[in-house]
mmCIF file of C-alpha atoms in Angstrom:
data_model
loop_
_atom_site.group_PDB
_atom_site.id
_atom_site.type_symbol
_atom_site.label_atom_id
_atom_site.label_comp_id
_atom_site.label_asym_id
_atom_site.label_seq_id
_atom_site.Cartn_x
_atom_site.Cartn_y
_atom_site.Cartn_z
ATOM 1 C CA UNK A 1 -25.658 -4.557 -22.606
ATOM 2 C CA UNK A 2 -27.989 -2.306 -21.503
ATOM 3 C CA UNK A 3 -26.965 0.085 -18.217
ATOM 4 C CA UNK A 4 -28.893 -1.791 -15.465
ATOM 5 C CA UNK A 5 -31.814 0.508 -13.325
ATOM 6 C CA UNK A 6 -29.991 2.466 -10.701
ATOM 7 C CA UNK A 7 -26.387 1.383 -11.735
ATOM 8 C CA UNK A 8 -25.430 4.652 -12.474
ATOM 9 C CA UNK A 9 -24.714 7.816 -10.156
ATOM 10 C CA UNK A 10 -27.852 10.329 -9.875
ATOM 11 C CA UNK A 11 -25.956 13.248 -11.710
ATOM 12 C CA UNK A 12 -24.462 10.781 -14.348
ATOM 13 C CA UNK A 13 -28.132 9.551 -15.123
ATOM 14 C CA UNK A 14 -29.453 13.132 -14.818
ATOM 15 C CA UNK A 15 -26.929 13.997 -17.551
ATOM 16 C CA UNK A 16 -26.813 11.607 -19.921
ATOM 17 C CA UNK A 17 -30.511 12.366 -20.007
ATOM 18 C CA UNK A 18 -29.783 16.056 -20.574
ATOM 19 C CA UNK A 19 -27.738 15.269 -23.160
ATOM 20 C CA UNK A 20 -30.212 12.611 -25.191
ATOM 21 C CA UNK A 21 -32.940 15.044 -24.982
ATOM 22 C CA UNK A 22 -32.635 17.552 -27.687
ATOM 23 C CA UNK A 23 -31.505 14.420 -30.204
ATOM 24 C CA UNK A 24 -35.060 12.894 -29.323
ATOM 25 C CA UNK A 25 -36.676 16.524 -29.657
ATOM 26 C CA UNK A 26 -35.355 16.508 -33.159
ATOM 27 C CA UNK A 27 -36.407 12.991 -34.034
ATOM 28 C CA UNK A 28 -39.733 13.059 -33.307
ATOM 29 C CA UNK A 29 -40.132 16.211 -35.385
ATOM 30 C CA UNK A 30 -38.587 14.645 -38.333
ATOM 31 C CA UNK A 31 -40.628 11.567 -37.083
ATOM 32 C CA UNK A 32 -43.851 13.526 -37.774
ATOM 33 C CA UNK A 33 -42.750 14.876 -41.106
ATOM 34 C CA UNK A 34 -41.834 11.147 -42.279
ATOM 35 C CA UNK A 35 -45.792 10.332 -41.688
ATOM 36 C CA UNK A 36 -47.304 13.328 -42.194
ATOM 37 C CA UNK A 37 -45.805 13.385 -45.753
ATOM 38 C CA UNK A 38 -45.242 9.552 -46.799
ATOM 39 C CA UNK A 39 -47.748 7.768 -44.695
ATOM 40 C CA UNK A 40 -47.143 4.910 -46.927
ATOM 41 C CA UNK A 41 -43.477 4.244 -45.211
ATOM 42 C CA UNK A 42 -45.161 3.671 -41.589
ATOM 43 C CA UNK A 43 -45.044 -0.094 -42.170
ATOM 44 C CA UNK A 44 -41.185 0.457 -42.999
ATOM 45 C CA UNK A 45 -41.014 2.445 -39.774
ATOM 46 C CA UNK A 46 -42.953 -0.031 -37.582
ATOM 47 C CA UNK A 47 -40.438 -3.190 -39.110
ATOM 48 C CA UNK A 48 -37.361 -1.266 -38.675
ATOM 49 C CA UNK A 49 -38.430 -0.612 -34.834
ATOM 50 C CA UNK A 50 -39.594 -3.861 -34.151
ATOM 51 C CA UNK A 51 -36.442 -5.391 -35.928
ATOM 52 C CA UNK A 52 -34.176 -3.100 -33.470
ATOM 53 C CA UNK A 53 -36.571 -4.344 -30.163
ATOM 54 C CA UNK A 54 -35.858 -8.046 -31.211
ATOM 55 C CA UNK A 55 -32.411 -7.672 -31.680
ATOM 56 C CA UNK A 56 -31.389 -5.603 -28.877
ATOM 57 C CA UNK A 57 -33.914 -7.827 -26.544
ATOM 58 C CA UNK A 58 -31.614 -10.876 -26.810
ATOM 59 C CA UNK A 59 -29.092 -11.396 -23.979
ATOM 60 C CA UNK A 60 -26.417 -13.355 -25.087
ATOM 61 C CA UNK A 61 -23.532 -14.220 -22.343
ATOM 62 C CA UNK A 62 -20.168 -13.508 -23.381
ATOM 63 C CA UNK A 63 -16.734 -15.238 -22.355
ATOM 64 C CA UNK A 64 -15.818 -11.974 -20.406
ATOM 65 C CA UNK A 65 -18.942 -13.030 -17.823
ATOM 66 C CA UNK A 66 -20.987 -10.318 -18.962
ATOM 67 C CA UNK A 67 -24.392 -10.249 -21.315
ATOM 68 C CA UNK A 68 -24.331 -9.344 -24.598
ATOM 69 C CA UNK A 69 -26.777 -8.121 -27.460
ATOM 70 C CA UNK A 70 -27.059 -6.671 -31.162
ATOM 71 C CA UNK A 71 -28.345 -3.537 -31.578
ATOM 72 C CA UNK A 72 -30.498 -3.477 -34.748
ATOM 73 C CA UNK A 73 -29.943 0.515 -35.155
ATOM 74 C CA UNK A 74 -27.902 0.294 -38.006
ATOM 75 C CA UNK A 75 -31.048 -0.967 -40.420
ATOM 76 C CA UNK A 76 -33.065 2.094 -39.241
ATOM 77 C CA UNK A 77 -30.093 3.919 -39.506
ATOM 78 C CA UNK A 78 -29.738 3.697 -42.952
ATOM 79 C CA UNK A 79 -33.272 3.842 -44.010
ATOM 80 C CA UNK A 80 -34.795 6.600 -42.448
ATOM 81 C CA UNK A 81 -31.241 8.487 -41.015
ATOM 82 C CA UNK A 82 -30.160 8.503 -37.267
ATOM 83 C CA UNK A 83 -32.369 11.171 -36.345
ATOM 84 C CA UNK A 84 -35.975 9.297 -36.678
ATOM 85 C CA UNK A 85 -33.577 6.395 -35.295
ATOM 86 C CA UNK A 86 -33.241 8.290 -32.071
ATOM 87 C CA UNK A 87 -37.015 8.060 -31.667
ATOM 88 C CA UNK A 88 -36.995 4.622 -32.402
ATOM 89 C CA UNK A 89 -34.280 2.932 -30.376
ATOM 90 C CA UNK A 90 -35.260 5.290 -27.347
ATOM 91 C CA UNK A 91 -39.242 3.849 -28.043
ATOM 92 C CA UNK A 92 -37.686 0.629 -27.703
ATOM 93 C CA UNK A 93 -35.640 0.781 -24.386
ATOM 94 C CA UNK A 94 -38.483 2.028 -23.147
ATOM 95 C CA UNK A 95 -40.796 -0.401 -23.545
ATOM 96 C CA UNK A 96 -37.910 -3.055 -22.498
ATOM 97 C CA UNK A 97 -36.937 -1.088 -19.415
ATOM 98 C CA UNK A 98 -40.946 -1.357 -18.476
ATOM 99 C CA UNK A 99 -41.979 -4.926 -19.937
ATOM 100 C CA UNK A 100 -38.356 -6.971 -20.118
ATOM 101 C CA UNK A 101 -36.726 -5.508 -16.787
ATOM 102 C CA UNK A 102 -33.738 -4.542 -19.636
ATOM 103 C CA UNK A 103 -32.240 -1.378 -18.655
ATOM 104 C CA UNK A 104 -34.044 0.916 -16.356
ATOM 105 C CA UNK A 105 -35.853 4.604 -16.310
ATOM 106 C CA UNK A 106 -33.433 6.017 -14.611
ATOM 107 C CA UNK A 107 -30.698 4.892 -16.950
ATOM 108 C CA UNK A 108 -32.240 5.293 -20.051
ATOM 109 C CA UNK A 109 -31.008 8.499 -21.301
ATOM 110 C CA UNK A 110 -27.815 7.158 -20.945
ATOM 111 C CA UNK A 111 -28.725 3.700 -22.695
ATOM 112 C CA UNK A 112 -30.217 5.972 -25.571
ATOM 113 C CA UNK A 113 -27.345 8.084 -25.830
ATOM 114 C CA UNK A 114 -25.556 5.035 -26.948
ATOM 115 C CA UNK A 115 -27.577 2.816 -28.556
ATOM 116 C CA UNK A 116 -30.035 5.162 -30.191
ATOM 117 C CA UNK A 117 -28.067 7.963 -31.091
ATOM 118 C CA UNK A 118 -24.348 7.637 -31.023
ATOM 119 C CA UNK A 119 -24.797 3.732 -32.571
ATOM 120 C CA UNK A 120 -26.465 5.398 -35.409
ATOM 121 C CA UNK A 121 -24.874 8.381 -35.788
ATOM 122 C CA UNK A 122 -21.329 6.428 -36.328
ATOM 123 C CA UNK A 123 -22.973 3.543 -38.519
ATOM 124 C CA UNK A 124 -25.025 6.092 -41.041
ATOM 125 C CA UNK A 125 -21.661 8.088 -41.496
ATOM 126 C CA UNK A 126 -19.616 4.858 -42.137
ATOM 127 C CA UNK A 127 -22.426 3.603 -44.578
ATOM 128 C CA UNK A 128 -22.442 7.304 -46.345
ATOM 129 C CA UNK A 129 -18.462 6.937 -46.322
ATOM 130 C CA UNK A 130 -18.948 3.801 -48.386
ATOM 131 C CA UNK A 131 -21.175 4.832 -50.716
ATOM 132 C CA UNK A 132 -19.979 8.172 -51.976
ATOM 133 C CA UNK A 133 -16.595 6.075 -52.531
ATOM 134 C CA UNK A 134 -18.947 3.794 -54.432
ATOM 135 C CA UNK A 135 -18.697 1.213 -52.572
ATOM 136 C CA UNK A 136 -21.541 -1.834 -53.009
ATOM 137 C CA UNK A 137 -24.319 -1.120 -51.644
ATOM 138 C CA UNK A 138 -24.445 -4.294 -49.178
ATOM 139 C CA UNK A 139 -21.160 -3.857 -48.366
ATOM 140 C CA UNK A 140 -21.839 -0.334 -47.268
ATOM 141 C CA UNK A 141 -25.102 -1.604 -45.035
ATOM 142 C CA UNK A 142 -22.606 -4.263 -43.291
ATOM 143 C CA UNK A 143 -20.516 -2.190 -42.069
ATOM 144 C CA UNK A 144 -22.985 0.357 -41.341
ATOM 145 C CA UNK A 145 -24.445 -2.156 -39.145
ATOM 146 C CA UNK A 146 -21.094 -3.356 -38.014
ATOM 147 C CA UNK A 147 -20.324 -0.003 -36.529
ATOM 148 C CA UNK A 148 -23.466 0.921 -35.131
ATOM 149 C CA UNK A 149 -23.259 -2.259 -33.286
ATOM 150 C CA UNK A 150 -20.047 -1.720 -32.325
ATOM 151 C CA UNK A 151 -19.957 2.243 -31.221
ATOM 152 C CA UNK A 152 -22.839 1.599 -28.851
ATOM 153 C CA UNK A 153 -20.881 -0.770 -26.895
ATOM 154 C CA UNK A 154 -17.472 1.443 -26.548
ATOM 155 C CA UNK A 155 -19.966 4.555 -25.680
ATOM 156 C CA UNK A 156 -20.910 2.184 -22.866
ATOM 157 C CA UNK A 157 -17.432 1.957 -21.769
ATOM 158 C CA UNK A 158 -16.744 5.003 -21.228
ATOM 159 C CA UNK A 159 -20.296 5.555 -19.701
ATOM 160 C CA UNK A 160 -19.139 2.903 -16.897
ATOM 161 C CA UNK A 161 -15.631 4.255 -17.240
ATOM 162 C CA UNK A 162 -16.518 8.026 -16.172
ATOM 163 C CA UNK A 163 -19.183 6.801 -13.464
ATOM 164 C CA UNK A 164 -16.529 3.844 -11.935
ATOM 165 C CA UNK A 165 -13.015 5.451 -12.580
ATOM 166 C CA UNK A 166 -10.183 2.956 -11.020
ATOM 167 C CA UNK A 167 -9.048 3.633 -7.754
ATOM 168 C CA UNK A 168 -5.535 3.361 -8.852
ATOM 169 C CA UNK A 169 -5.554 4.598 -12.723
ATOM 170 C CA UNK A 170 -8.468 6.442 -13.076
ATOM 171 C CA UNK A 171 -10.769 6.889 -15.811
ATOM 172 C CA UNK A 172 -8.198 5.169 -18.313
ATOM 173 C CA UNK A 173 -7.931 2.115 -16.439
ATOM 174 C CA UNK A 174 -11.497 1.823 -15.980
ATOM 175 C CA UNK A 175 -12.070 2.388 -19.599
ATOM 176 C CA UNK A 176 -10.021 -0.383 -20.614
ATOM 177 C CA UNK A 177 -11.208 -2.296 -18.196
ATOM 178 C CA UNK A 178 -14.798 -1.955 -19.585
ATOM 179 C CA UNK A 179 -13.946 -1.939 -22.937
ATOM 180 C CA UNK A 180 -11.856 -5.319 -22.587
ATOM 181 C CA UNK A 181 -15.207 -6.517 -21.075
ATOM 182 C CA UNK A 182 -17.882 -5.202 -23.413
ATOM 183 C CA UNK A 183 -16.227 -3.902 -26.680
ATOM 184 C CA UNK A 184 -13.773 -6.148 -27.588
ATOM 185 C CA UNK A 185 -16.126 -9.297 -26.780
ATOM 186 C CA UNK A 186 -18.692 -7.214 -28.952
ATOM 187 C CA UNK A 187 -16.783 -8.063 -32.345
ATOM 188 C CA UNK A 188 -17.995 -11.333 -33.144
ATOM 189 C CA UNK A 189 -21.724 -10.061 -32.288
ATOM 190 C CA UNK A 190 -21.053 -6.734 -34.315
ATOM 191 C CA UNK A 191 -20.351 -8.892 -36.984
ATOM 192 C CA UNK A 192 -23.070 -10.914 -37.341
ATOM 193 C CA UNK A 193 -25.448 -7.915 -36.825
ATOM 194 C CA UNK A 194 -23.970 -7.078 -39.974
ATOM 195 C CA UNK A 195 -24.593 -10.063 -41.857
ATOM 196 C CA UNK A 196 -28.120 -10.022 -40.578
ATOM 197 C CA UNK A 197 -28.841 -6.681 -41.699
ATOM 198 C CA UNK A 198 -27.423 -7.298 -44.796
ATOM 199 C CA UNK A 199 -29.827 -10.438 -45.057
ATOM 200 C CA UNK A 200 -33.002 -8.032 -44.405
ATOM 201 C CA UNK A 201 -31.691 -5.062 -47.101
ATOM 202 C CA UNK A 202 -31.199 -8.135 -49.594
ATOM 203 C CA UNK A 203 -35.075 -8.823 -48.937
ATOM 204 C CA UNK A 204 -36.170 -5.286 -49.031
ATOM 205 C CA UNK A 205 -34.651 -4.645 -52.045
ATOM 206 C CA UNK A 206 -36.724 -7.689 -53.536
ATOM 207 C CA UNK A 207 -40.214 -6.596 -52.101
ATOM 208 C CA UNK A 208 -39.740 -2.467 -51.250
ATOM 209 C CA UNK A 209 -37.790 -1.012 -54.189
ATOM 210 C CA UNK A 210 -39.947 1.272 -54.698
ATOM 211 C CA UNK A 211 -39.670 2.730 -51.470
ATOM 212 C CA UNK A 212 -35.982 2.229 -50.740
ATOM 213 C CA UNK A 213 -35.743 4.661 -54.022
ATOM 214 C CA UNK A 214 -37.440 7.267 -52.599
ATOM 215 C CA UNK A 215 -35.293 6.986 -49.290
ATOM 216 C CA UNK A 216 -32.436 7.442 -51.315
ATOM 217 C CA UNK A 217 -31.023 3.973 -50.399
ATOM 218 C CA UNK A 218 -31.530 3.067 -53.956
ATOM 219 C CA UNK A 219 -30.547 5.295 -57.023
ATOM 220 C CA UNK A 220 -33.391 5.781 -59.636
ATOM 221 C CA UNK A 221 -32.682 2.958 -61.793
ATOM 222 C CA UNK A 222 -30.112 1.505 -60.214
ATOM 223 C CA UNK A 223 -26.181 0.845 -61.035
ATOM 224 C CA UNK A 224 -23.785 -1.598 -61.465
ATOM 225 C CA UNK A 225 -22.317 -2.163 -58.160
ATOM 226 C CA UNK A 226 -26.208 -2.314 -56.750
ATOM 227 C CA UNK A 227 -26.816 -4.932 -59.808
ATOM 228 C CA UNK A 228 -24.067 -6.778 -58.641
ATOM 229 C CA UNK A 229 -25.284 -7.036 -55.368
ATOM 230 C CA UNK A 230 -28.817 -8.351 -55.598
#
């Protein structure tokens, strides 16, 4: 779900833009370094984008009433690290605040605090979790994905939670209130992000080995566990 234009209070959407800001700052600079230094990965950079547009454009009705959506953050995540992900996903709500009417402007530093930065923040670290405990490697980009998926939505919550508190309990009521709506009903969606992105790493590996070797997502040579996995 993305935060709907105007939905939130003017200081709320004034601050969750303050606070995306110097994470976008930083991804485009490591943005430009990516090109300026391996311009052969822009195709890489332009499928992991467009596979996080797709993804996140889909609105999928839940049983709680609301609309859901996959992320697609975790891929990028994992390729090219959360910070040129910031870049992306923000890029992307962009364009679907403009074109899709999916999101807003006003809302979209807080929408990009979630889904572009937090989602991949969480899912990288789970994935790096995973592998320095040697972990396979699709195993590791599942629930990479899974998490990135997952974080974005209960970052939402308490997004919703902090502008909407409950009248009677506050910010903790509204929080679970939210997050009975939109987190917990995110599972089932998480999870099949995770399959997917799984499904695209399995292809990758087949046609980009080369290049998911020099991102590190592949160890020169390869191993037994990544073997195992292909």
């Amino acid at each position: 779900m993305h935060i709907a234009e105007g939905y939130l209070p003017p200081l709320h959407a004034a601050a969750w833009g303050a606070a995306s800001a110097p994470f976008v700052v930083h991804g485009v600079r490591a943005l430009t370094r990516e090109v300026k230094a391996h311009p052969e990965s822009t195709l890489l950079l332009g499928a992991s984008g467009a596979f996080t547009f797709v993804l996140s454009a889909l609105k999928i009705p839940s049983v709680t009433g609301s609309c859901s959506h996959p992320t697609g953050t975790g891929l990028g995540a994992i390729l090219f690290r959360p910070p040129i992900m910031a870049v992306l996903g923000t890029i992307t709500l962009l364009f679907q605040s403009l074109l899709l009417a999916h999101g807003g402007l006003t809302t979209l530093g807080a929408n990009a605090f979630s889904m572009a930065i937090v989602g991949p923040w969480a899912g990288y670290a789970v994935y790096r979790l995973l592998r320095r405990f040697e972990l396979p490697l699709m195993v590791s980009v599942f629930f990479g994905a899974f998490v990135a998926d997952l974080s974005t939505y209960c970052v939402t919550s308490v997004q919703l939670a902090l502008a909407f508190p409950d009248p009677g309990s506050g910010f903790a009521g509204a929080l679970a209130k939210f997050g009975g709506i939109f987190a917990i009903t995110q599972i089932p969606l998480a999870v099949s992000e995770g399959l997917l992105t799984v499904l695209v790493m399995r292809l990758l590996v087949q046609s980009s080995k080369g290049e998911l070797t020099r991102l590190g997502v592949l160890l020169q040579g390869g191993n037994k566990k990544e073997a195992a996995v292909r």
